[in-house]
């Protein structure tokens, strides 16, 4: 019985040693701020950021969806973006509720925390909670093979309240 417990514990430790570092050092693609409250009649901005603390990456892409009855995109801003070459120019559709982007950072690529990719300016259309969802995304390593180092996608939740 004691041998079986040690074997289970040893297996768990080995599994963590193998899996945990890849999650700790993996890239993330997120919206900043992740939450907020905004009055009707105003606009607000959300920044798409990429984080790759240990892997050097050289490409980032994504598709964000939003509810067209609650939000509209006013503009997309590329100023101060780490992306220097857009494979697919950032574009949006207020009819379908989609924002798409795909860009490259030439050698030596990038690494670090909270690197700016794109700024989205929204206008609320009605009061309520809004989910901004990454439905697709990738962060590719600068490893000559285009390895996707993005293990999962994060969502943002915003609240829109009436102006006082």
Tab-separated table of C-alpha atoms in Angstrom:
chain	number	residue	atom	x	y	z
A	1	UNK	CA	0.000	0.000	0.000
A	2	UNK	CA	2.774	2.449	0.898
A	3	UNK	CA	4.632	1.602	-2.323
A	4	UNK	CA	1.497	2.369	-4.381
A	5	UNK	CA	1.079	5.783	-2.712
A	6	UNK	CA	4.740	6.664	-3.346
A	7	UNK	CA	4.372	5.589	-6.960
A	8	UNK	CA	1.265	7.781	-7.400
A	9	UNK	CA	2.985	10.761	-5.770
A	10	UNK	CA	6.104	10.256	-7.885
A	11	UNK	CA	3.981	10.065	-11.055
A	12	UNK	CA	2.176	13.263	-10.106
A	13	UNK	CA	5.462	15.097	-9.436
A	14	UNK	CA	6.899	13.978	-12.778
A	15	UNK	CA	3.733	15.045	-14.606
A	16	UNK	CA	3.847	18.482	-12.969
A	17	UNK	CA	7.524	18.879	-13.778
A	18	UNK	CA	6.806	18.184	-17.422
A	19	UNK	CA	3.545	20.104	-17.830
A	20	UNK	CA	3.879	23.041	-15.461
A	21	UNK	CA	6.827	24.843	-17.063
A	22	UNK	CA	5.082	24.911	-20.444
A	23	UNK	CA	2.087	26.598	-18.840
A	24	UNK	CA	4.181	29.048	-16.817
A	25	UNK	CA	6.232	30.134	-19.811
A	26	UNK	CA	3.486	29.966	-22.440
A	27	UNK	CA	2.185	33.034	-24.233
A	28	UNK	CA	-1.102	34.784	-23.517
A	29	UNK	CA	-3.297	36.987	-25.655
A	30	UNK	CA	-5.624	39.206	-23.656
A	31	UNK	CA	-7.760	42.323	-23.511
A	32	UNK	CA	-6.790	45.106	-21.124
A	33	UNK	CA	-8.602	46.145	-19.058
A	34	UNK	CA	-10.418	42.845	-18.630
A	35	UNK	CA	-13.425	44.529	-17.013
A	36	UNK	CA	-14.859	47.999	-16.754
A	37	UNK	CA	-17.993	50.071	-16.420
A	38	UNK	CA	-18.774	52.625	-19.116
A	39	UNK	CA	-21.680	55.077	-19.468
A	40	UNK	CA	-23.859	55.207	-22.563
A	41	UNK	CA	-23.008	58.067	-24.897
A	42	UNK	CA	-19.242	57.656	-24.444
A	43	UNK	CA	-16.534	55.566	-26.019
A	44	UNK	CA	-14.008	53.357	-24.308
A	45	UNK	CA	-10.829	51.614	-25.382
A	46	UNK	CA	-9.611	48.084	-24.888
A	47	UNK	CA	-6.047	47.087	-25.737
A	48	UNK	CA	-5.122	43.699	-27.143
A	49	UNK	CA	-1.872	42.657	-25.474
A	50	UNK	CA	0.426	39.693	-25.911
A	51	UNK	CA	2.672	38.230	-23.249
A	52	UNK	CA	5.489	35.800	-23.936
A	53	UNK	CA	7.795	35.848	-20.915
A	54	UNK	CA	10.328	33.233	-21.947
A	55	UNK	CA	9.742	32.260	-25.585
A	56	UNK	CA	10.708	34.658	-28.348
A	57	UNK	CA	7.705	35.038	-30.644
A	58	UNK	CA	7.362	36.699	-34.023
A	59	UNK	CA	3.685	36.496	-35.020
A	60	UNK	CA	0.302	37.095	-33.430
A	61	UNK	CA	-3.240	36.714	-34.743
A	62	UNK	CA	-6.746	36.728	-33.395
A	63	UNK	CA	-10.471	36.926	-33.893
A	64	UNK	CA	-12.619	38.679	-31.295
A	65	UNK	CA	-16.394	38.531	-31.336
A	66	UNK	CA	-18.785	40.974	-29.703
A	67	UNK	CA	-22.577	41.367	-29.485
A	68	UNK	CA	-23.683	43.782	-32.221
A	69	UNK	CA	-26.838	44.746	-30.347
A	70	UNK	CA	-24.792	46.055	-27.396
A	71	UNK	CA	-21.526	47.401	-28.888
A	72	UNK	CA	-20.090	48.934	-32.014
A	73	UNK	CA	-16.465	49.405	-32.954
A	74	UNK	CA	-15.547	53.019	-33.634
A	75	UNK	CA	-11.924	52.450	-34.636
A	76	UNK	CA	-8.854	50.222	-34.471
A	77	UNK	CA	-5.512	51.794	-33.552
A	78	UNK	CA	-2.116	50.399	-34.523
A	79	UNK	CA	0.008	53.162	-32.929
A	80	UNK	CA	2.792	51.847	-30.684
A	81	UNK	CA	2.052	48.250	-31.688
A	82	UNK	CA	4.835	45.690	-31.551
A	83	UNK	CA	3.589	44.460	-34.939
A	84	UNK	CA	5.503	46.058	-37.790
A	85	UNK	CA	4.085	44.036	-40.696
A	86	UNK	CA	0.385	43.229	-40.958
A	87	UNK	CA	-0.286	39.989	-42.840
A	88	UNK	CA	-3.984	40.806	-42.469
A	89	UNK	CA	-4.703	44.459	-41.729
A	90	UNK	CA	-6.779	44.802	-38.588
A	91	UNK	CA	-10.419	44.980	-39.600
A	92	UNK	CA	-13.813	44.952	-37.978
A	93	UNK	CA	-17.445	44.423	-38.901
A	94	UNK	CA	-20.204	45.970	-36.828
A	95	UNK	CA	-22.675	43.915	-38.868
A	96	UNK	CA	-21.208	40.545	-37.818
A	97	UNK	CA	-19.518	41.530	-34.538
A	98	UNK	CA	-15.994	40.516	-35.550
A	99	UNK	CA	-12.520	42.008	-35.138
A	100	UNK	CA	-9.654	40.244	-36.952
A	101	UNK	CA	-5.912	40.843	-37.001
A	102	UNK	CA	-2.735	39.022	-38.019
A	103	UNK	CA	0.743	40.479	-37.808
A	104	UNK	CA	4.449	39.749	-37.733
A	105	UNK	CA	7.403	41.147	-35.824
A	106	UNK	CA	10.623	40.594	-37.837
A	107	UNK	CA	13.755	39.062	-36.283
A	108	UNK	CA	14.654	38.994	-33.507
A	109	UNK	CA	10.919	38.881	-32.617
A	110	UNK	CA	9.614	39.836	-29.191
A	111	UNK	CA	9.305	38.566	-25.660
A	112	UNK	CA	8.031	40.188	-22.507
A	113	UNK	CA	4.851	41.071	-20.682
A	114	UNK	CA	1.872	43.091	-21.910
A	115	UNK	CA	3.127	44.045	-25.363
A	116	UNK	CA	0.578	46.182	-27.271
A	117	UNK	CA	-0.871	44.681	-30.434
A	118	UNK	CA	-3.964	46.770	-31.167
A	119	UNK	CA	-6.272	49.294	-29.504
A	120	UNK	CA	-10.019	48.972	-30.034
A	121	UNK	CA	-12.376	51.889	-29.438
A	122	UNK	CA	-15.951	50.807	-28.699
A	123	UNK	CA	-19.228	52.676	-28.304
A	124	UNK	CA	-21.927	51.124	-26.105
A	125	UNK	CA	-25.346	50.842	-27.743
A	126	UNK	CA	-27.388	49.697	-24.751
A	127	UNK	CA	-27.130	48.995	-21.049
A	128	UNK	CA	-26.014	45.547	-19.930
A	129	UNK	CA	-23.102	43.185	-19.582
A	130	UNK	CA	-20.979	42.507	-22.641
A	131	UNK	CA	-18.703	39.553	-23.348
A	132	UNK	CA	-15.742	40.168	-25.621
A	133	UNK	CA	-14.516	36.749	-26.667
A	134	UNK	CA	-11.331	35.617	-28.368
A	135	UNK	CA	-12.752	32.891	-30.587
A	136	UNK	CA	-9.458	32.306	-32.405
A	137	UNK	CA	-5.875	33.265	-31.719
A	138	UNK	CA	-2.250	32.290	-32.005
A	139	UNK	CA	1.164	33.453	-30.892
A	140	UNK	CA	3.909	31.849	-32.949
A	141	UNK	CA	7.396	31.182	-31.640
A	142	UNK	CA	10.375	32.530	-33.565
A	143	UNK	CA	11.707	28.977	-33.832
A	144	UNK	CA	11.698	28.543	-37.604
A	145	UNK	CA	8.724	26.175	-37.330
A	146	UNK	CA	5.922	28.557	-36.370
A	147	UNK	CA	5.109	26.683	-33.172
A	148	UNK	CA	1.946	28.034	-31.565
A	149	UNK	CA	2.857	28.864	-27.946
A	150	UNK	CA	-0.626	30.097	-27.000
A	151	UNK	CA	-2.224	27.382	-24.838
A	152	UNK	CA	-5.644	29.024	-24.549
A	153	UNK	CA	-7.648	32.198	-25.001
A	154	UNK	CA	-8.890	34.662	-22.399
A	155	UNK	CA	-12.189	36.560	-22.457
A	156	UNK	CA	-13.058	40.004	-21.158
A	157	UNK	CA	-16.295	41.103	-19.548
A	158	UNK	CA	-17.449	44.704	-19.540
A	159	UNK	CA	-20.462	46.365	-17.966
A	160	UNK	CA	-22.186	49.329	-19.565
A	161	UNK	CA	-24.280	51.540	-17.320
A	162	UNK	CA	-26.560	54.488	-18.139
A	163	UNK	CA	-25.067	57.953	-17.881
A	164	UNK	CA	-26.142	59.943	-14.825
